[in-house]
PDB file of C-alpha atoms in Angstrom:
ATOM      1  CA  MET A   1      90.158 136.451  71.943  1.00 49.00           C
ATOM      2  CA  SER A   2      90.245 138.587  68.793  1.00 51.00           C
ATOM      3  CA  GLU A   3      91.755 142.050  68.546  1.00 51.00           C
ATOM      4  CA  ASN A   4      91.303 144.782  65.942  1.00 48.00           C
ATOM      5  CA  SER A   5      88.230 143.160  64.391  1.00 43.00           C
ATOM      6  CA  ALA A   6      87.842 144.139  60.761  1.00 43.00           C
ATOM      7  CA  ASN A   7      84.696 144.817  58.780  1.00 42.00           C
ATOM      8  CA  SER A   8      83.049 141.442  58.258  1.00 43.00           C
ATOM      9  CA  GLY A   9      80.795 142.546  55.423  1.00 45.00           C
ATOM     10  CA  ALA A  10      83.210 141.942  52.569  1.00 42.00           C
ATOM     11  CA  LYS A  11      82.890 138.589  50.803  1.00 65.00           C
ATOM     12  CA  ARG A  12      86.445 137.366  50.627  1.00 85.00           C
ATOM     13  CA  ARG A  13      88.115 134.038  51.149  1.00 97.00           C
ATOM     14  CA  VAL A  14      89.257 133.806  54.733  1.00 98.00           C
ATOM     15  CA  ALA A  15      92.476 132.273  56.034  1.00 98.00           C
ATOM     16  CA  LEU A  16      93.622 131.454  59.545  1.00 98.00           C
ATOM     17  CA  VAL A  17      97.430 131.354  59.747  1.00 98.00           C
ATOM     18  CA  THR A  18      98.888 129.829  62.890  1.00 98.00           C
ATOM     19  CA  GLY A  19     102.269 131.194  63.886  1.00 95.00           C
ATOM     20  CA  GLY A  20     101.433 134.181  61.696  1.00 95.00           C
ATOM     21  CA  SER A  21     103.399 136.754  63.659  1.00 91.00           C
ATOM     22  CA  GLY A  22     106.878 135.892  62.413  1.00 85.00           C
ATOM     23  CA  GLY A  23     109.125 134.049  59.988  1.00 91.00           C
ATOM     24  CA  ILE A  24     107.394 131.956  57.357  1.00 96.00           C
ATOM     25  CA  GLY A  25     103.984 132.593  58.944  1.00 96.00           C
ATOM     26  CA  ARG A  26     104.401 136.331  58.558  1.00 96.00           C
ATOM     27  CA  ALA A  27     105.332 135.967  54.879  1.00 97.00           C
ATOM     28  CA  VAL A  28     102.273 133.748  54.374  1.00 98.00           C
ATOM     29  CA  VAL A  29     100.019 136.382  55.960  1.00 98.00           C
ATOM     30  CA  GLN A  30     101.461 139.088  53.727  1.00 97.00           C
ATOM     31  CA  ARG A  31     101.102 136.983  50.582  1.00 97.00           C
ATOM     32  CA  LEU A  32      97.545 135.837  51.257  1.00 98.00           C
ATOM     33  CA  ALA A  33      96.498 139.372  52.215  1.00 97.00           C
ATOM     34  CA  HIS A  34      97.982 140.557  48.912  1.00 97.00           C
ATOM     35  CA  ASP A  35      95.867 137.902  47.182  1.00 96.00           C
ATOM     36  CA  GLY A  36      92.731 139.335  48.793  1.00 97.00           C
ATOM     37  CA  TYR A  37      92.212 137.027  51.755  1.00 98.00           C
ATOM     38  CA  ALA A  38      90.882 138.240  55.069  1.00 98.00           C
ATOM     39  CA  ILE A  39      93.337 136.917  57.631  1.00 98.00           C
ATOM     40  CA  GLY A  40      93.227 135.608  61.161  1.00 98.00           C
ATOM     41  CA  VAL A  41      96.787 136.074  62.425  1.00 98.00           C
ATOM     42  CA  HIS A  42      97.328 133.524  65.182  1.00 97.00           C
ATOM     43  CA  TYR A  43     100.049 133.958  67.770  1.00 96.00           C
ATOM     44  CA  SER A  44     101.010 132.191  70.962  1.00 93.00           C
ATOM     45  CA  GLY A  45     103.006 134.718  72.972  1.00 87.00           C
ATOM     46  CA  ASN A  46     104.156 137.703  70.928  1.00 88.00           C
ATOM     47  CA  ARG A  47     101.112 139.959  70.794  1.00 92.00           C
ATOM     48  CA  GLU A  48     103.088 142.984  69.594  1.00 94.00           C
ATOM     49  CA  ARG A  49     104.403 141.233  66.484  1.00 94.00           C
ATOM     50  CA  ALA A  50     100.960 139.894  65.677  1.00 95.00           C
ATOM     51  CA  GLN A  51      99.436 143.347  66.010  1.00 96.00           C
ATOM     52  CA  GLU A  52     102.192 144.775  63.831  1.00 96.00           C
ATOM     53  CA  ILE A  53     101.341 142.504  60.921  1.00 96.00           C
ATOM     54  CA  VAL A  54      97.596 143.098  61.441  1.00 97.00           C
ATOM     55  CA  HIS A  55      98.198 146.853  61.225  1.00 97.00           C
ATOM     56  CA  GLN A  56     100.333 146.366  58.115  1.00 96.00           C
ATOM     57  CA  VAL A  57      97.571 144.397  56.384  1.00 97.00           C
ATOM     58  CA  THR A  58      94.799 146.832  57.324  1.00 97.00           C
ATOM     59  CA  ALA A  59      96.917 149.867  56.408  1.00 97.00           C
ATOM     60  CA  ASN A  60      97.189 148.405  52.902  1.00 96.00           C
ATOM     61  CA  GLY A  61      93.427 148.068  52.626  1.00 96.00           C
ATOM     62  CA  GLY A  62      93.121 144.460  53.722  1.00 97.00           C
ATOM     63  CA  GLU A  63      91.243 142.798  56.550  1.00 97.00           C
ATOM     64  CA  ALA A  64      92.911 141.084  59.486  1.00 98.00           C
ATOM     65  CA  ILE A  65      92.516 140.313  63.166  1.00 98.00           C
ATOM     66  CA  SER A  66      94.880 138.708  65.644  1.00 97.00           C
ATOM     67  CA  VAL A  67      93.905 135.662  67.694  1.00 97.00           C
ATOM     68  CA  GLN A  68      95.862 134.183  70.589  1.00 97.00           C
ATOM     69  CA  ALA A  69      96.027 130.528  71.618  1.00 97.00           C
ATOM     70  CA  ASP A  70      98.332 127.664  72.476  1.00 97.00           C
ATOM     71  CA  ILE A  71      97.847 125.441  69.420  1.00 96.00           C
ATOM     72  CA  SER A  72      98.015 122.312  71.585  1.00 97.00           C
ATOM     73  CA  ASP A  73      95.008 123.547  73.605  1.00 98.00           C
ATOM     74  CA  ASP A  74      91.908 122.368  71.745  1.00 98.00           C
ATOM     75  CA  ALA A  75      89.512 124.666  73.642  1.00 98.00           C
ATOM     76  CA  ALA A  76      91.677 127.751  73.094  1.00 98.00           C
ATOM     77  CA  MET A  77      92.123 126.972  69.403  1.00 98.00           C
ATOM     78  CA  ALA A  78      88.378 126.411  69.004  1.00 98.00           C
ATOM     79  CA  GLU A  79      87.891 129.918  70.398  1.00 98.00           C
ATOM     80  CA  ALA A  80      90.431 131.257  67.892  1.00 98.00           C
ATOM     81  CA  PHE A  81      88.432 129.668  65.057  1.00 98.00           C
ATOM     82  CA  ASP A  82      85.267 131.157  66.588  1.00 98.00           C
ATOM     83  CA  ASP A  83      86.821 134.623  66.572  1.00 98.00           C
ATOM     84  CA  VAL A  84      87.836 134.372  62.911  1.00 98.00           C
ATOM     85  CA  GLU A  85      84.374 133.107  61.930  1.00 98.00           C
ATOM     86  CA  SER A  86      82.735 135.885  63.964  1.00 97.00           C
ATOM     87  CA  ALA A  87      84.836 138.535  62.241  1.00 97.00           C
ATOM     88  CA  PHE A  88      84.675 137.238  58.675  1.00 97.00           C
ATOM     89  CA  GLY A  89      81.823 134.732  58.487  1.00 95.00           C
ATOM     90  CA  ASN A  90      83.715 131.507  57.794  1.00 96.00           C
ATOM     91  CA  VAL A  91      87.151 129.923  57.379  1.00 98.00           C
ATOM     92  CA  ASP A  92      88.217 128.796  53.903  1.00 98.00           C
ATOM     93  CA  VAL A  93      91.915 128.116  54.421  1.00 98.00           C
ATOM     94  CA  VAL A  94      93.978 127.078  57.439  1.00 98.00           C
ATOM     95  CA  VAL A  95      97.761 127.392  57.207  1.00 98.00           C
ATOM     96  CA  ASN A  96      99.424 125.744  60.182  1.00 97.00           C
ATOM     97  CA  THR A  97     102.969 127.127  60.339  1.00 97.00           C
ATOM     98  CA  ALA A  98     103.259 127.128  64.153  1.00 95.00           C
ATOM     99  CA  GLY A  99     105.895 124.795  65.542  1.00 93.00           C
ATOM    100  CA  ILE A 100     109.100 124.628  67.561  1.00 92.00           C
ATOM    101  CA  MET A 101     112.541 123.178  66.843  1.00 91.00           C
ATOM    102  CA  LEU A 102     114.847 122.057  69.665  1.00 92.00           C
ATOM    103  CA  LEU A 103     118.005 120.346  68.432  1.00 92.00           C
ATOM    104  CA  SER A 104     120.086 117.676  70.135  1.00 95.00           C
ATOM    105  CA  THR A 105     121.668 114.340  69.418  1.00 97.00           C
ATOM    106  CA  VAL A 106     119.546 111.340  70.357  1.00 97.00           C
ATOM    107  CA  GLN A 107     122.113 110.398  72.984  1.00 97.00           C
ATOM    108  CA  GLU A 108     121.917 113.754  74.757  1.00 97.00           C
ATOM    109  CA  LEU A 109     118.313 114.872  74.183  1.00 97.00           C
ATOM    110  CA  ASP A 110     116.531 116.219  77.255  1.00 97.00           C
ATOM    111  CA  PHE A 111     113.117 114.540  77.345  1.00 98.00           C
ATOM    112  CA  SER A 112     111.479 117.777  78.466  1.00 97.00           C
ATOM    113  CA  ASP A 113     112.509 119.204  75.077  1.00 97.00           C
ATOM    114  CA  PHE A 114     111.208 116.078  73.351  1.00 97.00           C
ATOM    115  CA  ASP A 115     107.861 116.427  75.108  1.00 98.00           C
ATOM    116  CA  ARG A 116     107.604 120.129  74.264  1.00 97.00           C
ATOM    117  CA  MET A 117     108.149 119.441  70.567  1.00 97.00           C
ATOM    118  CA  MET A 118     105.690 116.584  70.498  1.00 97.00           C
ATOM    119  CA  LYS A 119     103.070 118.674  72.307  1.00 98.00           C
ATOM    120  CA  THR A 120     103.403 121.600  69.909  1.00 97.00           C
ATOM    121  CA  ASN A 121     104.320 119.937  66.636  1.00 97.00           C
ATOM    122  CA  VAL A 122     102.265 116.741  66.848  1.00 98.00           C
ATOM    123  CA  ARG A 123      99.377 117.411  69.234  1.00 98.00           C
ATOM    124  CA  GLY A 124      99.176 121.042  68.062  1.00 98.00           C
ATOM    125  CA  THR A 125      98.981 120.015  64.417  1.00 98.00           C
ATOM    126  CA  PHE A 126      96.378 117.396  65.260  1.00 98.00           C
ATOM    127  CA  VAL A 127      94.276 119.957  67.160  1.00 98.00           C
ATOM    128  CA  VAL A 128      94.418 122.456  64.293  1.00 98.00           C
ATOM    129  CA  SER A 129      93.783 119.739  61.706  1.00 98.00           C
ATOM    130  CA  GLN A 130      90.758 118.432  63.597  1.00 98.00           C
ATOM    131  CA  LEU A 131      89.278 121.919  63.892  1.00 98.00           C
ATOM    132  CA  ALA A 132      89.990 122.579  60.216  1.00 98.00           C
ATOM    133  CA  ALA A 133      88.231 119.329  59.292  1.00 98.00           C
ATOM    134  CA  GLN A 134      85.214 120.474  61.295  1.00 98.00           C
ATOM    135  CA  ARG A 135      85.164 124.131  60.243  1.00 97.00           C
ATOM    136  CA  VAL A 136      86.738 124.734  56.819  1.00 98.00           C
ATOM    137  CA  ALA A 137      84.209 125.576  54.132  1.00 96.00           C
ATOM    138  CA  GLN A 138      83.674 123.499  50.993  1.00 96.00           C
ATOM    139  CA  GLY A 139      86.310 124.347  48.420  1.00 96.00           C
ATOM    140  CA  GLY A 140      88.807 125.169  51.152  1.00 97.00           C
ATOM    141  CA  ALA A 141      92.271 123.974  52.065  1.00 98.00           C
ATOM    142  CA  LEU A 142      94.363 122.895  55.033  1.00 98.00           C
ATOM    143  CA  ILE A 143      98.112 123.336  54.717  1.00 98.00           C
ATOM    144  CA  ASN A 144     100.304 121.851  57.437  1.00 98.00           C
ATOM    145  CA  PHE A 145     104.052 122.273  57.818  1.00 98.00           C
ATOM    146  CA  SER A 146     106.805 119.686  57.974  1.00 97.00           C
ATOM    147  CA  THR A 147     110.500 120.008  57.107  1.00 95.00           C
ATOM    148  CA  SER A 148     112.927 118.662  54.531  1.00 95.00           C
ATOM    149  CA  GLN A 149     114.846 117.291  57.515  1.00 93.00           C
ATOM    150  CA  THR A 150     112.552 114.266  57.325  1.00 95.00           C
ATOM    151  CA  ARG A 151     114.573 113.358  54.203  1.00 93.00           C
ATOM    152  CA  LEU A 152     118.019 114.786  55.029  1.00 91.00           C
ATOM    153  CA  GLN A 153     118.904 112.801  58.173  1.00 88.00           C
ATOM    154  CA  HIS A 154     121.178 115.538  59.550  1.00 89.00           C
ATOM    155  CA  PRO A 155     122.555 114.872  63.047  1.00 93.00           C
ATOM    156  CA  THR A 156     120.771 116.616  65.964  1.00 94.00           C
ATOM    157  CA  TYR A 157     117.449 116.758  64.069  1.00 94.00           C
ATOM    158  CA  ALA A 158     116.105 113.325  65.048  1.00 97.00           C
ATOM    159  CA  ALA A 159     113.371 114.369  67.497  1.00 97.00           C
ATOM    160  CA  TYR A 160     112.321 117.371  65.423  1.00 96.00           C
ATOM    161  CA  ALA A 161     112.200 115.313  62.224  1.00 97.00           C
ATOM    162  CA  ALA A 162     110.232 112.597  64.016  1.00 97.00           C
ATOM    163  CA  SER A 163     107.624 115.135  65.110  1.00 98.00           C
ATOM    164  CA  LYS A 164     107.298 116.400  61.554  1.00 98.00           C
ATOM    165  CA  ALA A 165     107.112 112.901  60.087  1.00 98.00           C
ATOM    166  CA  ALA A 166     104.005 112.492  62.229  1.00 98.00           C
ATOM    167  CA  VAL A 167     102.586 115.657  60.642  1.00 98.00           C
ATOM    168  CA  GLU A 168     103.149 114.195  57.182  1.00 98.00           C
ATOM    169  CA  SER A 169     101.346 110.970  58.060  1.00 98.00           C
ATOM    170  CA  LEU A 170      98.426 112.843  59.623  1.00 98.00           C
ATOM    171  CA  THR A 171      98.073 115.003  56.526  1.00 97.00           C
ATOM    172  CA  LEU A 172      98.023 112.092  54.093  1.00 97.00           C
ATOM    173  CA  VAL A 173      95.345 110.263  56.054  1.00 98.00           C
ATOM    174  CA  LEU A 174      93.163 113.326  56.641  1.00 98.00           C
ATOM    175  CA  ALA A 175      93.144 114.166  52.924  1.00 98.00           C
ATOM    176  CA  ARG A 176      91.459 110.823  52.334  1.00 98.00           C
ATOM    177  CA  GLU A 177      89.096 111.096  55.281  1.00 98.00           C
ATOM    178  CA  LEU A 178      87.654 114.313  53.824  1.00 98.00           C
ATOM    179  CA  ARG A 179      86.389 112.566  50.687  1.00 97.00           C
ATOM    180  CA  GLY A 180      83.380 114.384  49.233  1.00 96.00           C
ATOM    181  CA  ARG A 181      84.078 117.687  51.039  1.00 96.00           C
ATOM    182  CA  ASP A 182      86.147 119.358  48.253  1.00 97.00           C
ATOM    183  CA  ILE A 183      88.789 120.283  50.822  1.00 98.00           C
ATOM    184  CA  THR A 184      92.451 119.771  49.967  1.00 98.00           C
ATOM    185  CA  VAL A 185      94.934 118.762  52.660  1.00 98.00           C
ATOM    186  CA  ASN A 186      98.658 119.073  52.010  1.00 98.00           C
ATOM    187  CA  THR A 187     101.919 119.576  53.855  1.00 98.00           C
ATOM    188  CA  VAL A 188     104.717 121.967  52.922  1.00 98.00           C
ATOM    189  CA  ALA A 189     108.187 120.749  53.964  1.00 97.00           C
ATOM    190  CA  PRO A 190     110.717 123.566  53.458  1.00 96.00           C
ATOM    191  CA  GLY A 191     114.454 123.213  53.282  1.00 92.00           C
ATOM    192  CA  PRO A 192     116.799 125.670  55.036  1.00 90.00           C
ATOM    193  CA  THR A 193     115.011 129.022  54.998  1.00 93.00           C
ATOM    194  CA  ALA A 194     116.469 132.376  56.023  1.00 88.00           C
ATOM    195  CA  THR A 195     114.191 133.212  58.935  1.00 88.00           C
ATOM    196  CA  GLU A 196     115.353 134.940  62.110  1.00 82.00           C
ATOM    197  CA  LEU A 197     114.874 131.693  64.015  1.00 75.00           C
ATOM    198  CA  PHE A 198     116.955 129.700  61.525  1.00 79.00           C
ATOM    199  CA  LEU A 199     119.804 132.231  61.390  1.00 81.00           C
ATOM    200  CA  ASP A 200     119.936 132.888  65.141  1.00 78.00           C
ATOM    201  CA  GLY A 201     123.179 131.594  66.674  1.00 77.00           C
ATOM    202  CA  LYS A 202     124.610 130.227  63.432  1.00 81.00           C
ATOM    203  CA  GLU A 203     128.057 131.303  62.311  1.00 87.00           C
ATOM    204  CA  GLN A 204     128.275 132.660  58.771  1.00 91.00           C
ATOM    205  CA  GLN A 205     130.432 129.701  57.715  1.00 90.00           C
ATOM    206  CA  LEU A 206     127.647 127.292  58.638  1.00 87.00           C
ATOM    207  CA  VAL A 207     125.013 129.433  56.908  1.00 89.00           C
ATOM    208  CA  ASP A 208     127.144 129.491  53.766  1.00 91.00           C
ATOM    209  CA  ARG A 209     127.599 125.717  53.895  1.00 88.00           C
ATOM    210  CA  LEU A 210     123.871 125.145  54.200  1.00 87.00           C
ATOM    211  CA  ALA A 211     123.193 127.571  51.352  1.00 90.00           C
ATOM    212  CA  SER A 212     125.660 125.684  49.130  1.00 92.00           C
ATOM    213  CA  LEU A 213     123.755 122.401  49.518  1.00 89.00           C
ATOM    214  CA  SER A 214     121.198 123.496  46.934  1.00 92.00           C
ATOM    215  CA  PRO A 215     122.134 123.623  43.231  1.00 94.00           C
ATOM    216  CA  LEU A 216     120.627 127.120  43.329  1.00 94.00           C
ATOM    217  CA  GLU A 217     123.353 128.002  45.866  1.00 92.00           C
ATOM    218  CA  ARG A 218     121.211 129.978  48.288  1.00 94.00           C
ATOM    219  CA  LEU A 219     118.906 129.570  51.224  1.00 94.00           C
ATOM    220  CA  GLY A 220     115.195 129.705  50.710  1.00 93.00           C
ATOM    221  CA  THR A 221     113.350 132.824  51.763  1.00 95.00           C
ATOM    222  CA  PRO A 222     110.063 133.063  53.653  1.00 95.00           C
ATOM    223  CA  GLU A 223     108.585 134.530  50.473  1.00 97.00           C
ATOM    224  CA  ASP A 224     109.620 131.406  48.526  1.00 97.00           C
ATOM    225  CA  ILE A 225     107.623 129.289  50.942  1.00 97.00           C
ATOM    226  CA  ALA A 226     104.668 131.674  50.972  1.00 98.00           C
ATOM    227  CA  GLU A 227     104.482 131.327  47.184  1.00 97.00           C
ATOM    228  CA  VAL A 228     103.945 127.587  47.550  1.00 98.00           C
ATOM    229  CA  VAL A 229     101.326 128.111  50.252  1.00 98.00           C
ATOM    230  CA  ALA A 230      99.422 130.600  48.095  1.00 98.00           C
ATOM    231  CA  PHE A 231      99.340 128.056  45.274  1.00 98.00           C
ATOM    232  CA  LEU A 232      98.027 125.287  47.524  1.00 98.00           C
ATOM    233  CA  ALA A 233      95.514 127.617  49.178  1.00 97.00           C
ATOM    234  CA  GLY A 234      93.850 128.693  45.971  1.00 91.00           C
ATOM    235  CA  PRO A 235      94.488 127.529  42.419  1.00 90.00           C
ATOM    236  CA  ALA A 236      96.005 124.100  43.170  1.00 93.00           C
ATOM    237  CA  ARG A 237      92.740 122.184  43.549  1.00 95.00           C
ATOM    238  CA  TRP A 238      94.139 118.971  42.050  1.00 96.00           C
ATOM    239  CA  ILE A 239      97.051 118.765  44.496  1.00 98.00           C
ATOM    240  CA  ASN A 240      95.755 116.847  47.495  1.00 98.00           C
ATOM    241  CA  GLY A 241      97.246 114.494  50.072  1.00 98.00           C
ATOM    242  CA  GLN A 242     100.798 115.475  49.158  1.00 98.00           C
ATOM    243  CA  VAL A 243     103.995 116.557  50.891  1.00 98.00           C
ATOM    244  CA  VAL A 244     105.565 119.370  48.868  1.00 98.00           C
ATOM    245  CA  PHE A 245     109.289 120.020  49.330  1.00 97.00           C
ATOM    246  CA  PRO A 246     110.282 123.608  48.461  1.00 96.00           C
ATOM    247  CA  ASN A 247     113.999 123.241  49.089  1.00 95.00           C
ATOM    248  CA  GLY A 248     115.880 124.121  45.908  1.00 94.00           C
ATOM    249  CA  ALA A 249     116.691 120.424  45.226  1.00 93.00           C
ATOM    250  CA  ILE A 250     118.551 120.012  48.509  1.00 90.00           C
ATOM    251  CA  ALA A 251     116.758 116.689  48.945  1.00 76.00           C
TER     252      ALA A 251
END
């Protein structure tokens, strides 16, 4: 169900950002709102953070609503799309940042964690991708999210990387299935990015080591990733069916 519905009369491009209440999703919302998009800020559980970013966008003269759904629930996500279309008239861009990361070695992985990641990262991405294929307007874009861990092979990331490898395959196929629709479908696969989730529980020595892996000698920022998303959402009409790795040459 939508909250804080904005004026739907303005003719702007419209974006639905899943996981838009925090981390990379939040930076994407801020960047697309700055670029003039009306935004559907999707969240799963943290209503307060979603409302905070909606208020920030509207206070700066933009248009935004919040929509709540479990991305693996096709009926709930269809309602979220309905709410965005009701508020703004259509959906031009879907940015699917929502996902979870639970780390363990293969030998010790709890299969309940494996199932949770597959439900959110694989089924959830498929649900959002299917709805985007059905709803996104001509000239629009779908941008899914993977990870550079699909190339790095770091220990403890096997199940997470496997879930994101599925996202990459889905994206490449869907881009070709949408022939004739003028809709681009790409995946963004960030390297280590300084979000609260990434930094939580990590000692500074480990953070510094990860930052040193890039020749640029720093972690990425959510704003770095949002810059790539903004490019794929709008001007990059000839980039289609690709996995883009914004990771500072870490891989």
